Amino acid sequence: MLKRSSDAGVVNHLLMVDEEGDLAGIKEKARLKAVEDHKKWLEAAHFLGCRTVRVNLHGEGPSDVKRKASIDSLGRLGEIAAPLNLNIVVENHGSDSSKGTWIAGIMKEVNKPNVGTLPDFGNFCISHPWGTTQETCTLEYDRYKGVEEMLPFAKGVSAKSYD
């Protein structure tokens, strides 16, 4: 893949990771396994010459407990990613992660130069598991407020329009 992208003049920049466990999960053993399961993707991103790996803060439980779990998981991933010269970014992807203020608070606590956000203009639905506002969203976070809250920590943006 590296050779093919290089031959085509493509620069690999961002690797997006899904379904590798709940980094905001409140069951510590499962959450630490999720951190461990993300390592192979950090190594793959480094090999491919990527600069950034996007992760999700999914998990069940009370918001404050998920917040603490997220801080710990991102801190661990940031430490693993630093010697690989990689950034770890969180995209707003449903539930609490679609609340800009929640993500911004986590970024302030993690406080690592290689850990940030990837605001997605179309993913501020709190009631949708992946945050999309395109489908049946019953509770939406103000996207302008969310982007404003996440931008100070952004390493990139995901812009889209459904119109």
PDB file of N, CA and C in Angstrom, residues 42-47 49-53 77-88 114:
ATOM      1  N   LEU A  42      -1.584   2.412  15.164  1.00  0.00           N
ATOM      2  CA  LEU A  42      -0.570   3.463  15.276  1.00  0.00           C
ATOM      3  C   LEU A  42       0.693   3.033  14.542  1.00  0.00           C
ATOM      4  N   GLU A  43       1.064   1.773  14.715  1.00  0.00           N
ATOM      5  CA  GLU A  43       2.245   1.249  14.019  1.00  0.00           C
ATOM      6  C   GLU A  43       2.027   1.255  12.499  1.00  0.00           C
ATOM      7  N   ALA A  44       0.818   0.879  12.065  1.00  0.00           N
ATOM      8  CA  ALA A  44       0.509   0.897  10.628  1.00  0.00           C
ATOM      9  C   ALA A  44       0.557   2.324  10.086  1.00  0.00           C
ATOM     10  N   ALA A  45      -0.003   3.260  10.826  1.00  0.00           N
ATOM     11  CA  ALA A  45       0.003   4.664  10.397  1.00  0.00           C
ATOM     12  C   ALA A  45       1.433   5.183  10.274  1.00  0.00           C
ATOM     13  N   HIS A  46       2.261   4.831  11.220  1.00  0.00           N
ATOM     14  CA  HIS A  46       3.667   5.249  11.184  1.00  0.00           C
ATOM     15  C   HIS A  46       4.363   4.665   9.951  1.00  0.00           C
ATOM     16  N   PHE A  47       4.148   3.385   9.709  1.00  0.00           N
ATOM     17  CA  PHE A  47       4.744   2.715   8.557  1.00  0.00           C
ATOM     18  C   PHE A  47       4.307   3.370   7.245  1.00  0.00           C
ATOM     19  N   GLY A  49       3.511   6.391   6.795  1.00  0.00           N
ATOM     20  CA  GLY A  49       3.904   7.794   6.715  1.00  0.00           C
ATOM     21  C   GLY A  49       2.816   8.769   7.120  1.00  0.00           C
ATOM     22  N   CYS A  50       1.790   8.264   7.781  1.00  0.00           N
ATOM     23  CA  CYS A  50       0.713   9.140   8.241  1.00  0.00           C
ATOM     24  C   CYS A  50       1.214  10.054   9.355  1.00  0.00           C
ATOM     25  N   ARG A  51       0.534  11.127   9.539  1.00  0.00           N
ATOM     26  CA  ARG A  51       0.852  12.071  10.609  1.00  0.00           C
ATOM     27  C   ARG A  51      -0.143  11.957  11.756  1.00  0.00           C
ATOM     28  N   THR A  52      -1.343  11.426  11.457  1.00  0.00           N
ATOM     29  CA  THR A  52      -2.437  11.477  12.422  1.00  0.00           C
ATOM     30  C   THR A  52      -3.256  10.193  12.390  1.00  0.00           C
ATOM     31  N   VAL A  53      -3.745   9.795  13.575  1.00  0.00           N
ATOM     32  CA  VAL A  53      -4.662   8.666  13.708  1.00  0.00           C
ATOM     33  C   VAL A  53      -5.920   9.172  14.407  1.00  0.00           C
ATOM     34  N   LEU A  77      -2.678   6.663  24.728  1.00  0.00           N
ATOM     35  CA  LEU A  77      -2.432   6.643  23.283  1.00  0.00           C
ATOM     36  C   LEU A  77      -1.480   7.759  22.867  1.00  0.00           C
ATOM     37  N   GLY A  78      -1.602   8.913  23.495  1.00  0.00           N
ATOM     38  CA  GLY A  78      -0.686  10.015  23.203  1.00  0.00           C
ATOM     39  C   GLY A  78       0.748   9.659  23.528  1.00  0.00           C
ATOM     40  N   GLU A  79       0.950   8.959  24.626  1.00  0.00           N
ATOM     41  CA  GLU A  79       2.298   8.513  25.017  1.00  0.00           C
ATOM     42  C   GLU A  79       2.854   7.505  24.012  1.00  0.00           C
ATOM     43  N   ILE A  80       2.013   6.580  23.583  1.00  0.00           N
ATOM     44  CA  ILE A  80       2.441   5.574  22.606  1.00  0.00           C
ATOM     45  C   ILE A  80       2.755   6.239  21.265  1.00  0.00           C
ATOM     46  N   ALA A  81       1.945   7.220  20.882  1.00  0.00           N
ATOM     47  CA  ALA A  81       2.072   7.867  19.574  1.00  0.00           C
ATOM     48  C   ALA A  81       3.246   8.834  19.491  1.00  0.00           C
ATOM     49  N   ALA A  82       3.648   9.417  20.600  1.00  0.00           N
ATOM     50  CA  ALA A  82       4.683  10.465  20.579  1.00  0.00           C
ATOM     51  C   ALA A  82       5.989  10.013  19.929  1.00  0.00           C
ATOM     52  N   PRO A  83       6.578   8.872  20.324  1.00  0.00           N
ATOM     53  CA  PRO A  83       7.831   8.470  19.682  1.00  0.00           C
ATOM     54  C   PRO A  83       7.678   8.098  18.204  1.00  0.00           C
ATOM     55  N   LEU A  84       6.438   7.877  17.775  1.00  0.00           N
ATOM     56  CA  LEU A  84       6.164   7.568  16.369  1.00  0.00           C
ATOM     57  C   LEU A  84       5.877   8.846  15.571  1.00  0.00           C
ATOM     58  N   ASN A  85       5.973   9.991  16.242  1.00  0.00           N
ATOM     59  CA  ASN A  85       5.659  11.292  15.625  1.00  0.00           C
ATOM     60  C   ASN A  85       4.245  11.331  15.054  1.00  0.00           C
ATOM     61  N   LEU A  86       3.310  10.784  15.813  1.00  0.00           N
ATOM     62  CA  LEU A  86       1.910  10.745  15.396  1.00  0.00           C
ATOM     63  C   LEU A  86       1.045  11.598  16.310  1.00  0.00           C
ATOM     64  N   ASN A  87       0.026  12.186  15.726  1.00  0.00           N
ATOM     65  CA  ASN A  87      -1.036  12.841  16.484  1.00  0.00           C
ATOM     66  C   ASN A  87      -2.177  11.852  16.672  1.00  0.00           C
ATOM     67  N   ILE A  88      -2.861  11.970  17.792  1.00  0.00           N
ATOM     68  CA  ILE A  88      -4.098  11.242  18.042  1.00  0.00           C
ATOM     69  C   ILE A  88      -5.205  12.282  18.037  1.00  0.00           C
ATOM     70  N   ASN A 114       0.324  16.273  21.094  1.00  0.00           N
ATOM     71  CA  ASN A 114      -0.003  15.376  19.980  1.00  0.00           C
ATOM     72  C   ASN A 114      -1.391  14.750  20.113  1.00  0.00           C
TER      73      ASN A 114
END
